[in-house]
Amino acid sequence: MSKLCFTPPIQEEDLQIIKPKKVAAGLPAVRASVKNALKYMDVKTCTKTLFSVNQMKGFDCPGCAWPDPDDNRSALGEYCENGVKAIAEEATSRRITPDFFKQHSVEELSNWSDFKLGKSGRLTEPMVLRAGNSHYEPIAWEEAFGMIADQLNSLDSPDEAIFYTSGRTSNEAAFLYQLFVREYGTNNLPDCSNMCHESSGVALSGTVGIGKGSVRLEDFYVTDLIIVMGQNPGTNHPRMMSALQKAKKSGAKIISINPLLETGLKAFAHPQHVSAIAGGSTKLTDLYLQVKINADVALLKCIMKLLYEVEKQKPGEVFDHDFITSKTSGYKELIKDLEKFEVDDLVKETGLKLDQIKKAAKMILGSEKIIICWAMGLTQHVNGVNNIQELVNLLLLKGSIGKPGAGTCPVRGHSNVQGDRTMGIWERPKPAFLDQLEETFGFKAPRKNGYNTVEAIEAMHEGKGKMFFAMGGNFLSATPDTLYTAEALQKCEMTVQVSTKLNRSHLITGKTALILPCLGRTEIDIQDGEEQFVSVENSMGIVHSSTGGIEPASKHLLSEPAIVALLAKFTLQDNSSTEWIEMAKDYDLIRDKIEACIPGFDDYNTRVRQDGGFYLPNGARDGEFHTSNKKAKFTLNPVPKNTLKKGEYMMMTIRSHDQFNTTIYGLDDRYRGIINGRRVILMNKNDMKKLGISQEEEVDLMSKYGGKERVAPQFKAIAYDIPESCVATYFPEANVLIPITLIAKKSHTPASKLVKIFIKKKQS
Ligand SMILES: Nc1nc2c(c(=O)[nH]1)N[C@H]1C(S)=C(S)[C@@H](COP(=O)(O)OP(=O)(O)OC[C@H]3O[C@@H](n4cnc5c(=O)[nH]c(N)nc54)[C@H](O)[C@@H]3O)O[C@H]1N2
Ligand SMILES: Nc1nc2c(c(=O)[nH]1)N[C@H]1C(S)=C(S)[C@@H](COP(=O)(O)OP(=O)(O)OC[C@H]3O[C@@H](n4cnc5c(=O)[nH]c(N)nc54)[C@H](O)[C@@H]3O)O[C@H]1N2
Ligand SMILES: [Mo]
């Protein structure tokens, strides 16, 4: 039996629990970030990177997809504590050399924590793990590409190959990559978005005609009301906090909807403002609704019902009838459907008090311009698409979309996840896009839809997917059902990872495995003697340039576009008339082709060079809804029934303050007061009492789906302010518990926030 460790190994943790913080950021954040940066970067690199992050001529922070102000950027750099951690992680001075792999076997490394793997430094040379071997060994780039090409060309069908993308890949690399994959002959392009905002994309395309958000940053400064649902910006989008602060100062109100009382939603002290140094902070949330997990549809419906009751008494004073009549369809059906629900039943589902919901309804009633922001707390549910459709219903009733200060704001995760989709990284490409590719590049594009992330895992498990290629990311640890996914990957003939840092996906592999190390965002990219820049699209649809400024971590690194071009050249050989090598030498040529294939990129090379970049067209923003009937659509969304059996709890898997997805920067969750520990489960104190579990007592977690028991042992229980019957754990530690079959309807997003588990006390 193999002793490979598929999941984060269980290790002694010197856990400490303190009171959750009352204010996010401020001085401690500045201190924490600089301390962190200096630990892993030298002072010169540190200053250089921090001063150029998110500047007009600098590089795009790899931390998140929150937009930068169009003007007025801080001279100190537009960054946040967690952005600094992301940069330090990439610009670290530590290196993984071939010697490292000689010293440590794959099996040994798999028993290291994710934290230790990440802190080993940057990958520096291409490496191969040959079939049956215990150690990676160096390999020349040409030989690596030759091996991959041979493998790809030996498959019975191109559909036996799977090409994953994580969301850091630039527009240029993503466009080349999807082009290569399609010229090779498949649409098997699953991406991290499948696990992330797919539910938002599906819901928004169907209802308002564009799978992206409609608001701009400026809308935050003129809005009446911001609702933040299922999102923890203090940790995951800290730069959003300055926007919320500015919105508050301009008179906006904020409602937060979240099972946890997240510090970042309570109050904020701007880490780059002098007032914060003096201890000043801004209270953010005016009304905090601590709903039960997945009670958002019930809550929104309850709010709409309360609004409708007032509307009936004062017709035309609550809903925006001009908007509803001229711009929407399905209003009558929505009202008829609302009549079917009783307020009391809905209130019960939410776990809130009617009074609290009335307060929310009143604030919404008095607001003409509303923005709703959301993230994984809404998308990663079986009814994730319904969650978002329901919030769109509320916005449509209020006419709160397509005008200044109002609209949808799905807050994206990875810094270019939105751009990758725009570039065609999608397993279900639109025919018009494929037509355009065919016309521009003269090849026959595959028309059959490819696998999404979950389908890709299933295909590998069934032996239908034999070759797995990842453009970034950490597929094993980011996906659900870790043991099942590990088996799936191990069944592959070959797994290849284009990466900057070592992670578990390099260790749990197919028969042969390759690591192709690449340049990161922060690094200078020189091709054919000329310095190149790349471009990215942020959460609000602004495309802008990103230019690295520091020396590459190793002279052996290739850029992602160069890797794709060489891969294409080796694999397709004379069967492609695309000028791969020329394009990889001059990214302007790639951008010309993007312009030729994708709407909205006119004069790409000129406009991307303008300070701040340019906005992509967005119908919903302009009040034009490109749906099947040219109207924004109301939808009918059932209230989910989340019945728990005796002893069952509803688990959400969330991020700590010290992680970026599967990258573990540190072991603290500072705002939540959890220090030096990740194997924890946050529980309501009454539930702990019921189960006879004391603070920090060790418990085993178990889920039971489809007759199969999945176990995650040795988690410490922590009493926390969370509704009864709801619990929270961190991902990726708890991913073993999430069955591969637990996915959102229509979007197929793993329902990582809706996992029923049992909590077992240790036998004493
Ligand atoms: N520092 C840092 N930044 C990041 C990331 C990171 O890991 N670290 N990840 C990036 C990525 S890829 C993404 S997608 C984003 C993720 O950003 P978030 O979505 O903010 O991340 P999560 O930790 O998953 O937080 C989900 C929030 O939803 C709440 N929630 C869970 N279930 C429900 C529910 O049923 N209803 C409601 N109303 N709330 C619920 C949780 O309590 C939590 O506050 O952040 C991006 N930015
Ligand atoms: N249970 C549970 N599971 C989840 C989630 C959850 O909330 N709960 N969230 C889901 C979400 S929202 C997402 S987005 C996914 C994330 O899934 P992924 O995107 O697959 O995972 P990351 O952890 O972001 O990937 C980190 C790795 O990316 C590589 N990398 C970093 N920068 C670069 C670069 O510039 N180029 C290249 N080529 N590689 C780079 C490094 O090697 C690093 O180890 O996880 C999902 N999984
Ligand atoms: Mo994400």
PDB file of N, CA and C in Angstrom, residues 293 376-377 380 650-656 659 672 715 727-738 750-755 757:
ATOM      1  N   ILE A 293     -27.163  28.664   7.228  1.00  0.00           N
ATOM      2  CA  ILE A 293     -26.557  28.296   5.951  1.00  0.00           C
ATOM      3  C   ILE A 293     -27.665  27.959   4.947  1.00  0.00           C
ATOM      4  N   MET A 376     -18.783  33.205  -2.612  1.00  0.00           N
ATOM      5  CA  MET A 376     -18.968  31.754  -2.517  1.00  0.00           C
ATOM      6  C   MET A 376     -20.096  31.310  -1.579  1.00  0.00           C
ATOM      7  N   GLY A 377     -20.475  32.186  -0.627  1.00  0.00           N
ATOM      8  CA  GLY A 377     -21.561  31.819   0.284  1.00  0.00           C
ATOM      9  C   GLY A 377     -22.881  31.633  -0.450  1.00  0.00           C
ATOM     10  N   GLN A 380     -21.772  28.284  -3.956  1.00  0.00           N
ATOM     11  CA  GLN A 380     -21.393  26.886  -3.703  1.00  0.00           C
ATOM     12  C   GLN A 380     -22.476  26.132  -2.939  1.00  0.00           C
ATOM     13  N   MET A 650     -25.011  21.121   9.236  1.00  0.00           N
ATOM     14  CA  MET A 650     -24.734  21.649   7.897  1.00  0.00           C
ATOM     15  C   MET A 650     -23.383  22.352   7.929  1.00  0.00           C
ATOM     16  N   MET A 651     -22.468  21.851   7.115  1.00  0.00           N
ATOM     17  CA  MET A 651     -21.103  22.389   7.135  1.00  0.00           C
ATOM     18  C   MET A 651     -20.831  23.261   5.909  1.00  0.00           C
ATOM     19  N   MET A 652     -20.241  24.419   6.164  1.00  0.00           N
ATOM     20  CA  MET A 652     -19.698  25.225   5.064  1.00  0.00           C
ATOM     21  C   MET A 652     -18.183  25.166   5.172  1.00  0.00           C
ATOM     22  N   THR A 653     -17.503  25.063   4.036  1.00  0.00           N
ATOM     23  CA  THR A 653     -16.036  25.069   4.061  1.00  0.00           C
ATOM     24  C   THR A 653     -15.580  26.440   3.589  1.00  0.00           C
ATOM     25  N   ILE A 654     -14.808  27.115   4.423  1.00  0.00           N
ATOM     26  CA  ILE A 654     -14.462  28.513   4.137  1.00  0.00           C
ATOM     27  C   ILE A 654     -12.946  28.722   4.188  1.00  0.00           C
ATOM     28  N   ARG A 655     -12.542  29.958   3.902  1.00  0.00           N
ATOM     29  CA  ARG A 655     -11.126  30.312   3.898  1.00  0.00           C
ATOM     30  C   ARG A 655     -10.727  30.973   5.215  1.00  0.00           C
ATOM     31  N   SER A 656      -9.530  30.696   5.681  1.00  0.00           N
ATOM     32  CA  SER A 656      -9.019  31.428   6.841  1.00  0.00           C
ATOM     33  C   SER A 656      -8.356  32.699   6.327  1.00  0.00           C
ATOM     34  N   GLN A 659      -4.799  32.179   4.137  1.00  0.00           N
ATOM     35  CA  GLN A 659      -4.659  31.255   3.015  1.00  0.00           C
ATOM     36  C   GLN A 659      -5.121  31.928   1.751  1.00  0.00           C
ATOM     37  N   ARG A 672     -10.898  36.058  13.103  1.00  0.00           N
ATOM     38  CA  ARG A 672     -11.824  35.180  13.833  1.00  0.00           C
ATOM     39  C   ARG A 672     -11.223  34.713  15.167  1.00  0.00           C
ATOM     40  N   PHE A 715     -10.469  16.952  14.308  1.00  0.00           N
ATOM     41  CA  PHE A 715     -10.709  18.400  14.236  1.00  0.00           C
ATOM     42  C   PHE A 715     -11.001  18.898  15.650  1.00  0.00           C
ATOM     43  N   VAL A 727     -22.180  24.570  10.976  1.00  0.00           N
ATOM     44  CA  VAL A 727     -20.775  24.518  11.383  1.00  0.00           C
ATOM     45  C   VAL A 727     -19.898  24.987  10.228  1.00  0.00           C
ATOM     46  N   ALA A 728     -18.654  25.371  10.562  1.00  0.00           N
ATOM     47  CA  ALA A 728     -17.723  25.815   9.525  1.00  0.00           C
ATOM     48  C   ALA A 728     -16.367  25.143   9.713  1.00  0.00           C
ATOM     49  N   THR A 729     -15.758  24.747   8.594  1.00  0.00           N
ATOM     50  CA  THR A 729     -14.393  24.209   8.614  1.00  0.00           C
ATOM     51  C   THR A 729     -13.630  24.896   7.485  1.00  0.00           C
ATOM     52  N   TYR A 730     -12.328  24.713   7.470  1.00  0.00           N
ATOM     53  CA  TYR A 730     -11.536  25.292   6.381  1.00  0.00           C
ATOM     54  C   TYR A 730     -11.401  24.307   5.227  1.00  0.00           C
ATOM     55  N   PHE A 731     -11.293  24.904   4.037  1.00  0.00           N
ATOM     56  CA  PHE A 731     -10.907  24.093   2.884  1.00  0.00           C
ATOM     57  C   PHE A 731      -9.408  24.312   2.723  1.00  0.00           C
ATOM     58  N   PRO A 732      -8.573  23.368   2.291  1.00  0.00           N
ATOM     59  CA  PRO A 732      -8.920  22.052   1.744  1.00  0.00           C
ATOM     60  C   PRO A 732      -9.017  20.905   2.776  1.00  0.00           C
ATOM     61  N   GLU A 733      -8.797  21.187   4.056  1.00  0.00           N
ATOM     62  CA  GLU A 733      -8.780  20.097   5.040  1.00  0.00           C
ATOM     63  C   GLU A 733     -10.065  19.273   5.012  1.00  0.00           C
ATOM     64  N   ALA A 734     -11.206  19.953   4.790  1.00  0.00           N
ATOM     65  CA  ALA A 734     -12.492  19.251   4.895  1.00  0.00           C
ATOM     66  C   ALA A 734     -13.004  18.732   3.543  1.00  0.00           C
ATOM     67  N   ASN A 735     -12.214  18.916   2.479  1.00  0.00           N
ATOM     68  CA  ASN A 735     -12.714  18.521   1.151  1.00  0.00           C
ATOM     69  C   ASN A 735     -12.956  17.023   1.009  1.00  0.00           C
ATOM     70  N   VAL A 736     -12.278  16.223   1.815  1.00  0.00           N
ATOM     71  CA  VAL A 736     -12.526  14.769   1.776  1.00  0.00           C
ATOM     72  C   VAL A 736     -13.989  14.431   2.042  1.00  0.00           C
ATOM     73  N   LEU A 737     -14.670  15.328   2.765  1.00  0.00           N
ATOM     74  CA  LEU A 737     -16.049  15.020   3.178  1.00  0.00           C
ATOM     75  C   LEU A 737     -17.083  15.330   2.092  1.00  0.00           C
ATOM     76  N   ILE A 738     -16.664  16.070   1.063  1.00  0.00           N
ATOM     77  CA  ILE A 738     -17.639  16.554   0.063  1.00  0.00           C
ATOM     78  C   ILE A 738     -17.737  15.552  -1.082  1.00  0.00           C
ATOM     79  N   PRO A 750     -19.367  22.424  -7.221  1.00  0.00           N
ATOM     80  CA  PRO A 750     -19.422  21.636  -5.992  1.00  0.00           C
ATOM     81  C   PRO A 750     -20.083  22.454  -4.878  1.00  0.00           C
ATOM     82  N   ALA A 751     -20.997  21.802  -4.155  1.00  0.00           N
ATOM     83  CA  ALA A 751     -21.727  22.524  -3.106  1.00  0.00           C
ATOM     84  C   ALA A 751     -20.908  22.506  -1.820  1.00  0.00           C
ATOM     85  N   SER A 752     -19.764  23.169  -1.861  1.00  0.00           N
ATOM     86  CA  SER A 752     -18.814  23.117  -0.736  1.00  0.00           C
ATOM     87  C   SER A 752     -19.307  23.842   0.511  1.00  0.00           C
ATOM     88  N   LYS A 753     -20.435  24.541   0.395  1.00  0.00           N
ATOM     89  CA  LYS A 753     -20.971  25.228   1.580  1.00  0.00           C
ATOM     90  C   LYS A 753     -22.241  24.555   2.071  1.00  0.00           C
ATOM     91  N   LEU A 754     -22.523  23.343   1.586  1.00  0.00           N
ATOM     92  CA  LEU A 754     -23.790  22.697   1.945  1.00  0.00           C
ATOM     93  C   LEU A 754     -23.570  21.202   2.144  1.00  0.00           C
ATOM     94  N   VAL A 755     -22.691  20.902   3.083  1.00  0.00           N
ATOM     95  CA  VAL A 755     -22.310  19.511   3.288  1.00  0.00           C
ATOM     96  C   VAL A 755     -22.865  19.025   4.623  1.00  0.00           C
ATOM     97  N   ILE A 757     -22.918  16.783   7.703  1.00  0.00           N
ATOM     98  CA  ILE A 757     -21.915  15.949   8.372  1.00  0.00           C
ATOM     99  C   ILE A 757     -22.391  15.497   9.751  1.00  0.00           C
TER     100      ILE A 757
END
